CSV table of C-alpha atoms in Angstrom, one decimal:
chain,number,residue,atom,x,y,z
Q,1,MET,CA,21.6,14.3,3.3
Q,2,THR,CA,23.2,11.8,5.6
Q,3,GLY,CA,21.6,8.7,4.2
Q,4,VAL,CA,18.9,7.2,2.2
Q,5,GLN,CA,15.9,6.6,4.1
Q,6,THR,CA,14.0,3.0,3.6
Q,7,CYS,CA,11.0,1.8,5.0
Q,8,ALA,CA,9.8,-1.6,5.0
Q,9,LEU,CA,6.3,-1.9,3.3
Q,10,PRO,CA,3.8,-4.4,4.9
Q,11,ILE,CA,2.5,-7.6,3.5
Q,12,PHE,CA,-1.1,-7.7,2.5
Q,13,TYR,CA,-2.8,-10.8,1.7
Q,14,ASP,CA,-5.5,-11.4,-0.9
Q,15,LEU,CA,-8.9,-10.1,0.0
Q,16,GLN,CA,-10.5,-13.3,-1.4
Q,17,ASN,CA,-7.9,-15.7,-0.1
Q,18,PRO,CA,-6.3,-14.3,3.0
Q,19,ALA,CA,-3.7,-17.3,3.0
Q,20,ALA,CA,-2.1,-15.9,-0.1
Q,21,LYS,CA,0.0,-12.6,-0.7
Q,22,MET,CA,-1.9,-9.8,-2.6
Q,23,SER,CA,-0.2,-10.3,-5.9
Q,24,LYS,CA,-0.8,-9.2,-9.6
Q,25,SER,CA,-0.1,-12.7,-10.7
Q,26,ALA,CA,-2.9,-14.1,-8.6
Q,27,GLU,CA,-5.6,-16.2,-10.7
Q,28,ALA,CA,-8.5,-14.0,-9.9
Q,29,GLU,CA,-8.5,-9.9,-9.4
Q,30,ASN,CA,-11.3,-9.7,-6.9
Q,31,GLY,CA,-8.9,-10.2,-3.9
Q,32,LEU,CA,-6.3,-7.6,-5.5
Q,33,ILE,CA,-6.2,-3.6,-5.2
Q,34,MET,CA,-4.7,-1.8,-7.9
Q,35,MET,CA,-3.4,1.9,-7.2
Q,36,LEU,CA,-5.4,3.1,-10.4
Q,37,GLU,CA,-8.4,1.0,-10.6
Q,38,PRO,CA,-11.7,2.9,-9.9
Q,39,LEU,CA,-12.5,3.6,-6.3
Q,40,LYS,CA,-16.0,2.3,-6.7
Q,41,SER,CA,-14.1,-1.2,-7.7
Q,42,ILE,CA,-11.9,-0.9,-4.6
Q,43,GLU,CA,-14.9,0.0,-2.5
Q,44,LYS,CA,-16.8,-3.2,-3.9
Q,45,LYS,CA,-13.7,-5.5,-3.3
Q,46,PHE,CA,-13.5,-4.7,0.2
Q,47,LYS,CA,-17.3,-5.2,0.9
Q,48,ARG,CA,-16.7,-8.7,-0.9
Q,49,ALA,CA,-13.6,-9.4,1.0
Q,50,VAL,CA,-13.5,-13.0,2.7
Q,51,THR,CA,-13.9,-13.0,6.5
Q,52,ASP,CA,-15.3,-16.1,8.4
Q,53,SER,CA,-18.7,-17.8,9.8
Q,54,ASP,CA,-18.5,-16.2,13.1
Q,55,ASP,CA,-19.2,-12.8,13.9
Q,56,GLU,CA,-16.4,-12.1,16.4
Q,57,VAL,CA,-13.9,-9.4,15.3
Q,58,ARG,CA,-10.5,-9.9,16.7
Q,59,PHE,CA,-7.1,-9.8,15.6
Q,60,ASP,CA,-5.8,-13.6,15.2
Q,61,ARG,CA,-3.9,-14.2,11.8
Q,62,ASP,CA,-4.0,-18.0,12.2
Q,63,HIS,CA,-7.8,-18.4,13.2
Q,64,LYS,CA,-9.3,-15.5,11.6
Q,65,PRO,CA,-7.0,-14.6,8.6
Q,66,GLY,CA,-9.6,-12.6,6.7
Q,67,VAL,CA,-10.5,-10.4,9.4
Q,68,SER,CA,-6.9,-10.1,10.5
Q,69,ASN,CA,-6.1,-9.1,6.8
Q,70,LEU,CA,-8.9,-6.3,6.8
Q,71,LEU,CA,-7.4,-5.1,10.3
Q,72,GLU,CA,-3.9,-5.0,9.1
Q,73,ILE,CA,-4.8,-3.1,5.9
Q,74,LEU,CA,-6.6,-0.4,8.1
Q,75,SER,CA,-3.8,-0.4,10.5
Q,76,ALA,CA,-1.2,0.2,7.8
Q,77,VAL,CA,-3.3,3.2,6.6
Q,78,THR,CA,-4.4,4.6,9.8
Q,79,ASP,CA,-1.1,3.9,11.7
Q,80,THR,CA,-3.2,2.3,14.6
Q,81,ASP,CA,-2.4,-1.0,16.0
Q,82,PRO,CA,-4.5,-4.2,14.5
Q,83,GLU,CA,-5.2,-5.2,18.1
Q,84,THR,CA,-6.8,-1.7,19.1
Q,85,LEU,CA,-8.8,-1.8,15.8
Q,86,ALA,CA,-10.4,-4.8,16.4
Q,87,THR,CA,-11.9,-3.7,19.8
Q,88,GLN,CA,-13.6,-0.7,17.8
Q,89,TYR,CA,-15.8,-3.3,15.7
Q,90,THR,CA,-18.5,-5.6,16.6
Q,91,GLN,CA,-19.5,-6.2,12.8
Q,92,TYR,CA,-17.3,-7.4,10.0
Q,93,GLY,CA,-19.5,-5.1,7.8
Q,94,ARG,CA,-18.7,-1.9,9.3
Q,95,LEU,CA,-14.6,-3.3,9.4
Q,96,LYS,CA,-15.1,-3.7,5.6
Q,97,VAL,CA,-16.7,-0.3,5.0
Q,98,ASP,CA,-14.0,1.5,7.1
Q,99,THR,CA,-11.2,-0.3,5.5
Q,100,ALA,CA,-12.3,0.5,1.9
Q,101,GLU,CA,-13.0,4.1,3.1
Q,102,ALA,CA,-9.5,4.5,4.5
Q,103,VAL,CA,-7.6,2.8,1.3
Q,104,ILE,CA,-9.6,5.0,-0.8
Q,105,SER,CA,-8.7,8.3,1.0
Q,106,VAL,CA,-4.9,7.5,0.4
Q,107,LEU,CA,-5.5,6.2,-3.0
Q,108,GLN,CA,-7.7,9.2,-4.4
Q,109,PRO,CA,-4.8,11.9,-4.2
Q,110,ILE,CA,-2.5,9.5,-6.0
Q,111,GLN,CA,-4.9,9.1,-8.6
Q,112,GLU,CA,-5.8,12.6,-8.8
Q,113,ARG,CA,-2.1,13.4,-9.1
Q,114,TYR,CA,-1.8,10.8,-11.9
Q,115,ALA,CA,-4.5,12.0,-14.1
Q,116,GLU,CA,-2.7,15.8,-13.9
Q,117,LEU,CA,0.4,14.3,-14.9
Q,118,ALA,CA,-1.0,12.1,-17.6
Q,119,ALA,CA,-2.9,15.1,-18.9
Q,120,ASP,CA,0.4,17.0,-18.9
Q,121,PRO,CA,3.4,15.0,-20.6
Q,122,ALA,CA,5.6,18.1,-20.8
Q,123,GLU,CA,5.4,18.7,-17.1
Q,124,THR,CA,5.6,15.1,-16.5
Q,125,GLN,CA,9.1,15.3,-18.4
Q,126,ARG,CA,10.2,18.3,-16.5
Q,127,LEU,CA,9.6,16.7,-13.2
Q,128,LEU,CA,11.2,13.5,-14.4
Q,129,ARG,CA,14.5,15.6,-15.5
Q,130,ILE,CA,14.6,17.1,-11.6
Q,131,GLY,CA,14.2,13.8,-10.3
Q,132,ALA,CA,17.2,12.5,-12.6
Q,133,GLU,CA,19.5,15.2,-11.6
Q,134,LYS,CA,18.5,14.7,-7.8
Q,135,ALA,CA,19.4,10.9,-8.3
Q,136,ARG,CA,22.7,11.7,-10.1
Q,137,GLU,CA,24.0,14.0,-7.2
Q,138,ILE,CA,23.0,11.2,-4.7
Q,139,ALA,CA,24.5,8.4,-6.7
Q,140,GLU,CA,27.7,10.4,-7.3
Q,141,VAL,CA,28.4,10.8,-3.8
Q,142,VAL,CA,27.6,7.1,-3.1
Q,143,TYR,CA,29.7,6.1,-5.8
Q,144,GLU,CA,32.9,8.3,-4.8
Q,145,ARG,CA,32.6,7.0,-1.3
Q,146,ALA,CA,32.3,3.2,-2.4
Q,147,ARG,CA,35.2,3.9,-5.0
Q,148,ASP,CA,37.4,5.2,-2.2
Q,149,ASN,CA,36.7,2.6,0.3
Q,150,ILE,CA,37.5,-0.2,-2.4
Q,151,GLY,CA,40.6,1.6,-3.3
Q,152,PHE,CA,40.2,2.4,-6.9
Q,153,LEU,CA,42.1,5.3,-8.6
Q,154,ALA,CA,39.9,8.0,-10.2
């Protein structure tokens, strides 16, 4: 392994207040999607997502923040440019449904695996031990390199 890989996570905005970031500390839960919440609840939240009063689907964060938020979420899940996605829709309803379905398709396997692990604590502990050992191996190499670069003696 030559280095630790990182990725930038996209910022998503509240489904009810697209000017605010999606956050667990939000006043209302209706704009927030939690990884382990019931899939029907997620679907309902997307269907109730704030858009705007006209019916034009276009990506424009400044003038159409609600629609743009849905397009950004769908973009992140499908790895398709939000501007390209916007050209595929003429109605908000279809955009909301497709975004919900795409997010659910990503979260459903995560929820299923979580349920499996929650039902088998011994297996969860075994996997945690394996992960901890891998982390120790990586950390040791990084620690030794940092120590050598700083000039500390062993």
